[in-house]
Coordinates of C-alpha atoms in Angstrom, one line a residue:
X107 CA 0.1 0.2 -0.4
X108 CA 1.2 3.4 -1.5
X109 CA 2.4 5.5 1.5
X110 CA 0.2 8.7 2.4
X111 CA 1.8 11.6 3.8
X112 CA -1.4 13.1 4.7
X113 CA -2.5 10.6 6.2
X114 CA -0.5 11.0 9.1
X115 CA -1.0 15.0 8.9
X116 CA -4.6 14.1 8.9
X117 CA -3.9 11.9 12.2
X118 CA -2.1 15.2 13.9
X119 CA -5.8 17.0 13.8
X120 CA -7.4 13.8 15.1
X121 CA -4.7 14.0 18.4
X122 CA -4.3 17.4 19.5
X123 CA -7.8 18.0 19.9
X124 CA -8.6 14.8 21.8
X125 CA -5.6 16.2 24.4
X126 CA -6.7 19.6 24.6
X127 CA -10.6 18.3 25.2
X128 CA -9.6 16.1 27.9
X129 CA -8.0 19.4 28.9
X130 CA -10.7 21.0 29.7
X131 CA -9.9 24.0 27.2
X132 CA -13.4 25.2 26.7
X133 CA -12.4 26.1 22.9
X134 CA -11.9 23.1 21.9
X135 CA -15.9 21.7 23.5
X136 CA -16.0 19.2 20.2
X137 CA -12.7 17.5 20.4
X138 CA -13.5 14.6 21.2
X139 CA -14.8 13.8 17.5
X140 CA -10.8 13.4 17.6
X141 CA -11.5 9.4 18.1
X142 CA -13.8 9.6 15.4
X143 CA -11.4 10.6 13.2
X144 CA -8.9 8.3 13.8
X145 CA -11.2 5.6 13.7
X146 CA -12.9 6.3 9.7
X147 CA -8.1 6.1 9.2
X148 CA -8.0 3.1 10.5
X149 CA -10.8 1.6 8.5
X150 CA -9.1 3.2 5.4
X151 CA -5.7 2.1 6.1
X152 CA -6.6 -1.4 7.6
X153 CA -9.7 -2.5 4.8
X154 CA -7.2 -1.3 2.5
X155 CA -4.6 -3.6 3.0
X156 CA -6.9 -6.6 4.0
X157 CA -8.5 -5.7 0.6
X158 CA -5.4 -6.1 -1.7
X159 CA -3.5 -9.4 0.1
X160 CA -7.0 -11.1 -0.5
X161 CA -7.8 -10.2 -3.3
X162 CA -4.1 -11.2 -4.5
X163 CA -4.8 -14.1 -2.5
X164 CA -2.1 -13.5 0.2
X165 CA -3.8 -12.3 3.5
X166 CA -2.7 -14.7 5.9
X167 CA -4.6 -13.8 9.4
X168 CA -1.4 -14.6 11.9
X169 CA 0.4 -12.1 9.5
X170 CA -2.7 -9.3 10.4
X171 CA -2.4 -10.4 14.3
X172 CA 1.1 -10.1 14.0
X173 CA 1.3 -6.8 12.5
X174 CA -1.5 -5.4 14.8
X175 CA 0.5 -6.6 18.4
X176 CA 3.2 -5.5 17.1
X177 CA 1.3 -1.5 16.4
X178 CA -0.9 -1.8 19.7
X179 CA 1.0 -4.0 22.9
X180 CA 4.5 -2.8 23.1
X181 CA 3.6 1.1 23.5
X182 CA 0.1 -0.2 25.6
X183 CA 2.7 -2.2 28.0
X184 CA 5.4 0.5 28.3
X185 CA 2.2 3.3 28.9
X186 CA 0.5 0.6 31.4
X187 CA 3.5 -0.4 33.7
X188 CA 4.3 2.8 35.1
X189 CA 0.8 3.4 35.8
X190 CA 0.7 -0.1 37.5
X191 CA 3.5 1.4 39.9
X192 CA 1.8 4.4 40.6
X193 CA -1.9 3.3 41.4
X194 CA -1.2 1.8 44.9
X195 CA 0.6 5.2 45.9
X196 CA -2.5 7.3 45.3
X197 CA -5.1 5.7 44.7
X198 CA -8.0 4.8 47.5
X199 CA -9.3 0.9 47.1
X200 CA -12.6 2.0 45.2
X201 CA -10.1 3.4 42.7
X202 CA -7.6 0.8 43.0
X203 CA -10.1 -1.9 42.1
X204 CA -11.5 0.1 39.3
X205 CA -8.1 0.1 37.4
X206 CA -7.6 -3.2 38.3
X207 CA -10.3 -4.1 35.8
X208 CA -9.8 -1.6 33.4
X209 CA -6.3 -3.4 33.2
X210 CA -7.7 -6.8 32.5
X211 CA -10.0 -5.7 30.2
X212 CA -7.9 -3.3 28.4
X213 CA -5.2 -5.9 27.7
X214 CA -8.0 -8.3 26.7
X215 CA -9.2 -5.7 24.5
X216 CA -12.7 -5.2 26.3
X217 CA -12.4 -2.3 28.6
X218 CA -15.2 -0.8 25.6
X219 CA -17.1 -3.8 27.1
X220 CA -16.0 -2.8 30.4
X221 CA -17.1 0.5 30.4
X222 CA -20.6 0.1 28.9
X223 CA -21.7 -2.2 31.5
X224 CA -20.3 -0.3 34.6
X225 CA -21.3 2.8 32.8
X226 CA -24.1 4.7 34.8
X227 CA -24.6 5.8 38.3
X228 CA -21.7 4.3 40.3
X229 CA -19.2 4.9 37.5
X230 CA -16.4 6.3 38.4
X231 CA -15.8 9.7 37.4
X232 CA -13.6 9.8 34.0
X233 CA -11.3 12.0 34.5
X234 CA -9.9 9.4 37.3
X235 CA -9.5 6.3 35.2
X236 CA -6.0 6.5 33.7
X237 CA -6.5 3.4 31.1
X238 CA -10.4 5.2 30.7
X239 CA -9.0 6.1 26.5
X240 CA -7.6 2.2 25.9
X241 CA -11.5 1.4 25.2
X242 CA -11.3 2.5 21.7
X243 CA -8.6 0.0 21.2
X244 CA -10.5 -2.5 22.6
X245 CA -14.0 -1.3 20.0
X246 CA -10.8 -1.2 16.9
X247 CA -9.6 -5.0 17.6
X248 CA -13.0 -6.8 18.0
X249 CA -14.1 -4.7 15.0
X250 CA -10.6 -6.5 13.2
X251 CA -11.6 -9.7 15.0
X252 CA -15.3 -10.0 13.3
X253 CA -14.2 -7.7 9.8
X254 CA -11.7 -9.9 7.9
X255 CA -14.3 -12.4 8.1
X256 CA -16.9 -11.1 6.5
X257 CA -14.7 -9.7 3.7
X258 CA -12.8 -12.9 3.0
X259 CA -16.4 -14.4 3.2
X260 CA -17.8 -11.9 0.7
X261 CA -15.1 -11.8 -1.8
X262 CA -15.2 -15.9 -2.2
X263 CA -18.6 -15.4 -3.3
X264 CA -18.3 -12.4 -5.2
X265 CA -15.9 -9.8 -5.3
X266 CA -18.8 -7.3 -6.7
X267 CA -20.5 -7.9 -3.5
X268 CA -18.3 -5.7 -1.2
X269 CA -19.3 -2.2 -1.5
X270 CA -22.9 -3.4 -0.6
X271 CA -21.5 -5.6 2.0
X272 CA -19.5 -2.3 3.4
X273 CA -23.3 0.0 2.8
X274 CA -25.2 -2.7 4.6
X275 CA -22.6 -2.5 7.3
X276 CA -23.0 1.3 7.0
X277 CA -26.5 1.3 7.1
X278 CA -27.6 -0.5 10.1
X279 CA -24.8 1.0 12.1
X280 CA -26.3 4.3 11.4
X281 CA -29.9 2.9 12.0
X282 CA -29.1 1.7 15.7
X283 CA -27.0 5.3 16.3
X284 CA -30.7 6.9 15.1
X285 CA -33.0 4.3 16.9
X286 CA -31.4 2.7 20.0
X287 CA -28.5 4.8 21.2
X288 CA -30.7 7.8 22.3
X289 CA -31.8 5.3 25.1
X290 CA -29.1 5.0 26.5
X291 CA -26.0 6.9 25.6
X292 CA -23.7 6.9 28.1
X293 CA -22.9 3.0 27.4
X294 CA -23.8 3.1 23.7
X295 CA -21.0 5.1 23.1
X296 CA -18.2 2.3 23.5
X297 CA -19.9 -1.0 21.4
X298 CA -18.9 -1.6 18.3
X299 CA -22.1 -1.3 16.2
X300 CA -23.0 1.5 17.1
X301 CA -19.8 2.9 16.3
X302 CA -19.0 0.5 12.9
X303 CA -20.2 3.1 10.3
X304 CA -17.0 5.3 11.1
X305 CA -14.5 2.3 10.3
X306 CA -16.7 1.0 7.6
X307 CA -16.5 4.8 5.5
X308 CA -12.5 4.1 6.4
X309 CA -12.9 1.0 4.5
X310 CA -15.4 2.6 1.7
X311 CA -12.8 5.7 0.8
X312 CA -10.1 2.6 0.5
X313 CA -12.2 0.7 -1.9
X314 CA -13.6 3.8 -3.6
X315 CA -10.2 4.3 -4.5
X316 CA -10.5 1.5 -7.6
X317 CA -12.7 4.2 -9.3
X318 CA -11.6 6.3 -11.6
X319 CA -11.5 9.6 -10.0
X320 CA -10.9 12.8 -12.2
X321 CA -9.1 15.9 -10.3
X322 CA -12.0 18.1 -10.6
X323 CA -13.7 19.3 -7.7
X324 CA -10.8 17.6 -4.9
X325 CA -9.8 21.1 -3.7
X326 CA -13.2 22.1 -2.8
X327 CA -14.1 18.8 -1.7
X328 CA -10.9 18.4 0.5
X329 CA -11.3 22.1 1.8
X330 CA -14.9 21.1 2.7
X331 CA -13.5 18.2 4.6
X332 CA -10.4 20.3 6.9
X333 CA -14.1 22.9 7.4
X334 CA -16.3 20.3 9.2
X335 CA -13.1 19.2 11.2
X336 CA -12.4 22.4 11.9
X337 CA -16.3 22.9 13.1
X338 CA -16.5 19.6 14.6
X339 CA -13.9 20.6 17.1
X340 CA -14.9 24.1 17.8
X341 CA -18.8 24.1 17.8
X342 CA -19.9 20.3 18.3
X343 CA -20.8 21.1 22.5
X344 CA -19.3 18.3 25.2
X345 CA -23.1 17.5 25.9
X346 CA -23.8 16.0 22.2
X347 CA -24.6 12.4 22.3
X348 CA -22.2 10.6 21.3
X349 CA -22.4 8.3 18.4
X350 CA -24.7 10.4 17.2
X351 CA -25.5 11.6 13.5
X352 CA -23.8 15.2 14.7
X353 CA -20.4 12.8 14.5
X354 CA -21.0 12.1 10.8
X355 CA -19.7 15.9 10.1
X356 CA -15.9 14.9 11.5
X357 CA -16.3 11.7 9.6
X358 CA -17.5 13.2 6.1
X359 CA -14.9 15.3 6.9
X360 CA -12.3 12.6 7.0
X361 CA -13.2 11.0 4.1
X362 CA -13.5 13.6 1.8
X363 CA -10.0 14.2 3.1
X364 CA -9.0 10.8 2.5
X365 CA -10.4 10.6 -0.7
X366 CA -9.9 14.1 -2.3
X367 CA -7.1 15.2 -0.1
X368 CA -4.5 13.7 -2.0
X369 CA -1.4 14.4 -4.7
X370 CA -0.9 18.5 -5.3
X371 CA -3.8 19.6 -2.9
X372 CA -3.5 22.6 -0.8
X373 CA -4.9 20.9 1.5
X374 CA -2.7 17.5 1.4
X375 CA 0.5 19.8 1.0
X376 CA -1.1 21.2 4.3
X377 CA -0.9 18.4 6.1
X378 CA 2.1 17.2 5.0
X379 CA 4.2 20.0 6.2
X380 CA 6.9 18.5 8.6
X381 CA 4.6 19.8 12.0
X382 CA 1.7 17.6 10.9
X383 CA 3.5 14.4 10.0
X384 CA 6.1 14.5 13.1
X385 CA 2.8 14.8 15.8
X386 CA 1.0 11.9 13.6
X387 CA 3.5 9.8 13.3
X388 CA 3.9 10.1 17.5
X389 CA -0.1 10.6 17.7
X390 CA -0.5 7.1 19.3
X391 CA 1.9 7.1 21.4
X392 CA 0.6 10.5 22.5
X393 CA -3.0 9.5 22.7
X394 CA -2.0 6.7 25.0
X395 CA -0.1 8.6 27.3
X396 CA -2.3 11.6 27.8
X397 CA -4.9 10.7 30.0
X398 CA -2.9 8.7 32.7
X399 CA -0.6 11.7 33.1
X400 CA -3.9 13.6 32.8
X401 CA -6.3 11.0 35.1
X402 CA -3.1 11.2 37.8
X403 CA -3.4 14.7 38.0
X404 CA -6.5 14.6 39.0
X405 CA -6.1 11.8 41.9
X406 CA -3.4 14.0 42.9
X407 CA -5.4 17.1 43.3
X408 CA -8.2 18.3 45.6
X409 CA -9.2 21.1 42.6
X410 CA -9.4 20.7 39.1
X411 CA -5.9 21.2 37.9
X412 CA -4.8 24.6 36.5
X413 CA -4.5 25.5 32.4
X414 CA -1.5 26.2 32.7
X415 CA -0.7 22.5 34.2
X416 CA -2.1 20.9 31.6
X417 CA -0.6 23.0 29.3
X418 CA 3.2 21.4 30.6
X419 CA 1.4 18.0 30.8
X420 CA 0.6 18.2 26.9
X421 CA 3.8 19.0 27.1
X422 CA 5.0 16.1 28.7
X423 CA 2.6 14.1 26.5
X424 CA 4.6 15.1 23.8
X425 CA 8.3 14.0 25.0
X426 CA 7.1 11.0 26.2
X427 CA 5.5 9.9 22.8
X428 CA 8.5 10.6 20.8
X429 CA 10.3 8.5 23.3
X430 CA 7.7 5.7 23.1
X431 CA 7.8 5.7 19.4
X432 CA 11.1 5.8 18.7
X433 CA 12.5 3.5 22.0
X434 CA 9.3 0.9 21.7
X435 CA 7.2 1.2 18.5
X436 CA 10.0 1.1 16.1
X437 CA 12.1 -1.1 17.3
X438 CA 9.2 -3.6 17.8
X439 CA 8.1 -3.0 14.3
X440 CA 11.3 -4.2 13.0
X441 CA 10.6 -7.4 11.7
X442 CA 15.3 -7.9 12.0
X443 CA 14.9 -7.0 15.6
X444 CA 12.1 -9.1 16.9
X445 CA 10.5 -12.4 15.5
X446 CA 7.1 -13.1 15.1
X447 CA 7.8 -16.0 18.3
X448 CA 9.5 -13.2 20.3
X449 CA 6.9 -11.2 19.4
X450 CA 3.9 -13.2 19.9
X451 CA 5.7 -14.3 23.2
X452 CA 6.8 -11.1 25.0
X453 CA 2.9 -10.3 24.1
X454 CA 1.4 -13.1 26.1
X455 CA 4.6 -13.5 28.9
X456 CA 3.7 -8.7 29.3
X457 CA -0.1 -9.4 29.1
X458 CA 0.0 -11.8 32.0
X459 CA 2.8 -9.8 34.2
X460 CA 0.0 -7.1 34.6
X461 CA -3.3 -9.3 34.6
X462 CA -2.4 -11.5 37.1
X463 CA -1.4 -8.5 40.0
X464 CA -4.1 -6.7 38.9
X465 CA -7.2 -9.6 39.3
X466 CA -5.4 -10.0 42.8
X467 CA -5.9 -6.7 43.3
X468 CA -9.8 -6.4 42.1
X469 CA -9.9 -9.7 44.9
X470 CA -9.3 -7.9 47.3
X471 CA -11.2 -5.2 46.9
X472 CA -8.3 -2.6 46.3
X473 CA -6.6 -3.7 49.4
X474 CA -8.4 -1.4 52.0
X475 CA -5.4 -2.1 54.4
X476 CA -3.4 0.1 52.2
X477 CA -5.4 3.2 54.0
X478 CA -6.2 1.3 57.5
X479 CA -6.5 4.2 59.6
X480 CA -9.1 5.4 57.1
X481 CA -11.6 2.3 57.9
X482 CA -12.3 1.5 54.7
X483 CA -12.2 -2.6 55.3
X484 CA -14.6 -4.6 52.8
X485 CA -18.0 -4.9 54.5
X486 CA -18.6 -1.6 52.4
X487 CA -20.1 -3.5 49.7
X488 CA -22.3 -5.1 52.6
X489 CA -23.7 -2.6 54.1
X490 CA -24.4 -1.3 50.4
X491 CA -27.0 -4.7 50.4
X492 CA -28.8 -4.1 53.5
X493 CA -31.2 -1.8 52.1
X494 CA -32.4 -4.1 50.1
X495 CA -34.3 -5.5 53.1
X496 CA -36.5 -2.9 53.0
X497 CA -37.4 -2.6 49.5
X498 CA -40.4 -4.7 49.7
X499 CA -44.0 -4.6 47.5
X500 CA -46.1 -3.9 50.1
X501 CA -46.1 -2.7 53.8
X502 CA -46.7 -5.6 56.0
X503 CA -47.2 -4.6 59.5
X504 CA -50.4 -3.4 60.6
X505 CA -49.4 -2.2 63.7
X506 CA -47.1 0.7 62.9
X507 CA -46.7 3.3 61.4
X508 CA -45.5 3.8 57.3
X509 CA -42.8 5.2 56.3
X510 CA -42.0 5.3 52.4
X511 CA -38.5 6.0 51.9
X512 CA -38.3 6.7 48.0
X513 CA -34.9 7.5 46.2
X514 CA -31.6 6.3 44.4
X515 CA -28.7 5.4 46.4
X516 CA -28.2 8.2 48.4
X517 CA -31.6 6.9 49.5
X518 CA -30.4 3.8 50.7
X519 CA -27.6 5.6 52.6
X520 CA -29.7 7.2 54.2
X521 CA -31.4 4.4 55.4
X522 CA -28.7 3.6 57.2
X523 CA -28.3 7.1 58.9
X524 CA -32.2 6.7 60.4
X525 CA -31.2 2.8 61.5
X526 CA -28.5 4.2 63.8
X527 CA -31.4 5.9 66.3
X528 CA -34.9 5.0 67.6
X529 CA -36.0 7.9 66.4
X530 CA -37.3 5.8 63.1
X531 CA -38.3 2.3 65.4
X532 CA -42.2 3.3 65.8
X533 CA -42.2 3.2 62.2
X534 CA -42.3 -0.1 59.4
X535 CA -39.9 1.6 57.1
X536 CA -40.2 1.1 53.2
X537 CA -37.5 2.2 50.7
X538 CA -38.1 2.1 46.7
X539 CA -35.9 3.6 44.1
X540 CA -38.5 3.4 41.0
X541 CA -41.4 5.4 42.3
X542 CA -41.7 8.8 41.4
X543 CA -44.2 11.7 43.3
X544 CA -44.3 13.4 39.7
X545 CA -48.0 14.4 38.4
X546 CA -49.1 11.7 37.8
X547 CA -48.0 9.6 40.2
X548 CA -51.3 8.4 41.1
X549 CA -51.9 6.3 38.2
X550 CA -48.1 4.8 38.0
X551 CA -46.2 1.4 39.7
X552 CA -45.9 2.3 42.9
X553 CA -49.4 4.2 43.6
X554 CA -50.4 2.1 46.3
X555 CA -47.4 2.4 48.6
X556 CA -47.9 6.4 48.3
X557 CA -51.5 5.7 49.4
X558 CA -50.7 3.7 52.0
X559 CA -47.9 5.7 53.5
X560 CA -47.7 7.7 56.3
X561 CA -45.2 9.5 56.6
X562 CA -42.2 10.3 53.9
X563 CA -38.4 10.8 53.7
X564 CA -37.6 11.7 50.0
X565 CA -34.3 12.2 47.8
X566 CA -34.7 14.3 45.2
X567 CA -33.6 13.9 41.6
X568 CA -35.3 10.5 42.7
X569 CA -38.1 11.0 44.1
X570 CA -38.9 13.8 41.9
X571 CA -37.0 16.4 40.1
X572 CA -37.4 20.3 39.5
X573 CA -39.7 19.6 36.1
X574 CA -41.5 17.0 37.0
X575 CA -44.6 18.9 38.4
X576 CA -44.2 17.7 41.7
X577 CA -47.2 18.9 44.2
X578 CA -46.6 18.9 48.1
X579 CA -50.0 19.7 48.3
X580 CA -51.4 17.0 46.7
X581 CA -54.4 15.3 48.7
X582 CA -52.6 12.3 48.8
X583 CA -49.4 13.9 50.7
X584 CA -51.1 17.0 52.2
X585 CA -50.9 16.7 56.4
X586 CA -48.5 13.8 56.4
X587 CA -44.8 14.3 57.8
X588 CA -41.8 14.5 54.6
X589 CA -38.5 15.6 55.0
X590 CA -36.9 15.9 51.3
X591 CA -33.2 15.4 52.1
X592 CA -30.8 18.1 49.9
X593 CA -27.4 16.9 47.8
X594 CA -24.3 15.8 49.9
X595 CA -21.0 15.5 47.8
X596 CA -17.8 15.1 49.2
X597 CA -16.1 17.5 46.7
X598 CA -13.7 17.1 43.5
X599 CA -11.5 14.2 44.4
X600 CA -10.8 12.2 47.6
X601 CA -7.7 10.4 46.6
X602 CA -5.6 13.4 47.1
X603 CA -7.0 13.2 50.7
X604 CA -4.5 10.1 51.3
X605 CA -1.1 12.5 51.9
X606 CA -3.1 14.2 54.8
X607 CA -1.6 13.1 57.4
X608 CA -3.5 10.6 60.8
X609 CA -3.4 13.3 63.4
X610 CA -4.8 16.3 60.4
X611 CA -8.1 14.2 59.3
X612 CA -10.5 15.0 62.2
X613 CA -13.4 16.5 61.2
X614 CA -11.5 18.5 57.9
X615 CA -13.9 19.7 55.6
X616 CA -14.8 19.2 51.8
X617 CA -14.6 21.8 48.8
X618 CA -17.9 22.1 47.4
X619 CA -18.3 21.7 44.0
X620 CA -20.7 24.8 42.5
X621 CA -22.5 22.9 40.5
X622 CA -23.8 20.8 44.2
X623 CA -24.3 24.3 45.5
X624 CA -26.5 25.3 42.5
X625 CA -28.5 22.1 42.8
X626 CA -28.8 22.4 46.8
X627 CA -30.2 26.3 45.9
X628 CA -32.5 24.7 43.5
X629 CA -34.5 22.0 46.0
X630 CA -34.2 24.4 48.5
X631 CA -36.3 26.6 46.0
X632 CA -38.8 24.4 45.1
X633 CA -39.3 22.5 48.3
X634 CA -41.2 24.3 52.1
X635 CA -38.9 25.2 54.5
X636 CA -40.8 23.2 57.0
X637 CA -40.2 19.7 54.9
X638 CA -36.2 20.5 53.3
X639 CA -33.4 19.2 55.2
X640 CA -30.6 21.3 53.6
X641 CA -27.7 18.9 54.5
X642 CA -25.2 21.1 53.5
X643 CA -26.4 24.3 55.8
X644 CA -26.6 21.9 58.4
X645 CA -22.8 20.8 58.5
X646 CA -21.7 24.1 57.9
X647 CA -23.5 25.3 61.0
X648 CA -21.5 22.6 63.1
X649 CA -18.4 21.8 61.3
X650 CA -17.3 24.9 58.8
X651 CA -18.3 22.0 56.5
X652 CA -19.1 18.7 55.0
X653 CA -16.3 17.1 57.2
X654 CA -13.8 14.7 55.0
X655 CA -13.4 12.1 58.1
X656 CA -14.8 11.8 61.3
X657 CA -13.2 12.6 64.7
X658 CA -11.3 9.7 64.7
X659 CA -9.7 10.6 61.6
X660 CA -12.3 7.7 59.5
X661 CA -13.3 8.5 55.8
X662 CA -16.6 9.9 55.8
X663 CA -16.9 8.5 51.8
X664 CA -15.3 6.2 49.8
X665 CA -16.7 7.5 46.6
X666 CA -17.5 11.5 47.0
X667 CA -21.2 10.4 46.3
X668 CA -22.0 7.6 49.4
X669 CA -20.9 7.5 52.9
X670 CA -18.5 5.2 54.8
X671 CA -20.1 3.3 57.8
X672 CA -18.7 6.3 59.6
X673 CA -20.1 8.8 58.1
X674 CA -23.6 6.7 59.0
X675 CA -22.5 7.5 61.8
X676 CA -21.7 11.6 62.2
X677 CA -24.9 11.8 59.7
X678 CA -27.1 10.3 62.6
X679 CA -24.9 12.2 64.9
X680 CA -25.4 15.7 63.2
X681 CA -29.0 15.5 61.1
X682 CA -31.7 13.6 63.4
X683 CA -32.2 16.8 65.1
X684 CA -33.3 18.8 62.5
X685 CA -36.8 20.6 62.8
X686 CA -37.7 18.8 59.8
X687 CA -38.1 15.3 61.8
X688 CA -40.6 17.5 64.4
X689 CA -43.7 16.3 62.8
X690 CA -42.0 12.9 63.2
X691 CA -43.6 10.8 65.5
X692 CA -43.9 8.6 67.3
X693 CA -40.1 10.7 68.1
X694 CA -38.0 9.0 70.8
X695 CA -34.5 10.6 72.1
X696 CA -32.7 10.0 68.9
X697 CA -28.7 8.7 70.3
X698 CA -26.8 7.4 67.2
X699 CA -25.2 4.2 68.4
X700 CA -21.3 5.1 68.4
X701 CA -20.3 1.7 66.8
X702 CA -20.0 2.4 63.0
X703 CA -20.4 -1.3 62.5
X704 CA -24.1 -2.2 64.3
X705 CA -27.7 -1.7 63.9
X706 CA -28.1 -1.8 60.1
X707 CA -31.5 -3.9 61.0
X708 CA -30.2 -7.3 61.2

């Protein structure tokens, strides 16, 4: 396959916006489309090579995967080793366990599947995942397991069917984007069949090179392609659903440049200049290095790092990428230096050397013993399951008034707080994470629970939202004791607190995120004062903020969102004397237990 220098330049256009986007520079809000550009380029290059060899009867699966391993594995291992060395010293158990999962998934080319399965409410924030970006490698390699087999089969049946094969795959994938992705975009973002059209579009560009081409219009079409990519990078908001048809802008732009930006066109000459080619050559290593550098910088910080620091990290990314390209990528691609057997053997041994300890880390829940003084033991997951004993289809005790607790996992946290005192001993408590009190609740499943409830504890965002039309004066709610629990959040990053000496930890408070303060303000504004428990204000009055540690130096949250058993005790000691509970009866004296492992309703 003939070398095209402008393709290396196109790689530079793909990788630089990704780095700037992940660094948080707002001018590059659409920088995430760099990955889509990479997919089209990859589809073009790899499919063209496979097609040429298959059409000539020279294609070998073994040779193909040897090339893929030489291209992908050595540089990937070179990045993962320092990540494995650093992670145990800077990550709390929950994040360390998550990291170990991603190491295993990445080396099995399945990190996209892991991210898809775990995407959602409990997922660790993307900014703190050093190997988040390897989802794209997994997706590509899954494509290249299936695609050669389909291509060879079609060529054996009838070579003329190949473009129809590509068009059918593109059509299926685009249809899935239109009708399926909007249902759960955070998960479908990572699945092959919703991204396949981008790789197949590149493959179609490679096949189209066999058709006669004239020079007329090449300049304009290649220029249009560059314009579409530029518009995508600076104009698409980071809230756009991706994959989606909006990703068609950079993908079509890339396809136009591949198809028409060749030879002596202005676009080809621009992309073939030394800066573009230089960045393009190291683009794979740059892509690999940037996310670990950015993620660990955030893991070590109490607040989002300053833009100047990300600027330095981008420079460091370039330096490491050059070294990786020069001393890892190039040598391992050289068949004269490393034979096929050596490449396969080294790939297996290196992968095993990372997978085995990662499996141990995962099995041991991130080794909480590393931070024993923070009291993050392995019973946390057991605590998280105890609330489901209270998730019942109906109230069953006719001798007690009924208390209905509605909400998500924060509601489960608050259930443990309620069980730490005898204040609610006179109630039958029932927890539900599906029922809401939005307009029309009387006609939805769960209405019977609401009708029979004598008191309510609500977690907003799940039980109701500002836009859902919650009516506090509804006949089925009015006059009943009700507490709406305000948001709780422990700041930007808890991992950084590992560096705080034990004697400085007690009641150290978190720096609240602006969006959490705004959320609290919103729900306080739409909830009657007598019903609203402003958790943030209450802790601020008593401790000057939301404590990250209790008085004994034990961590009060394990993931910034949810509280530990020590946090449960602290909350019970703090929030249950608020006037919002005066309407709840019977009301014995609130005496939280001091044993952080006791009285969880067992």
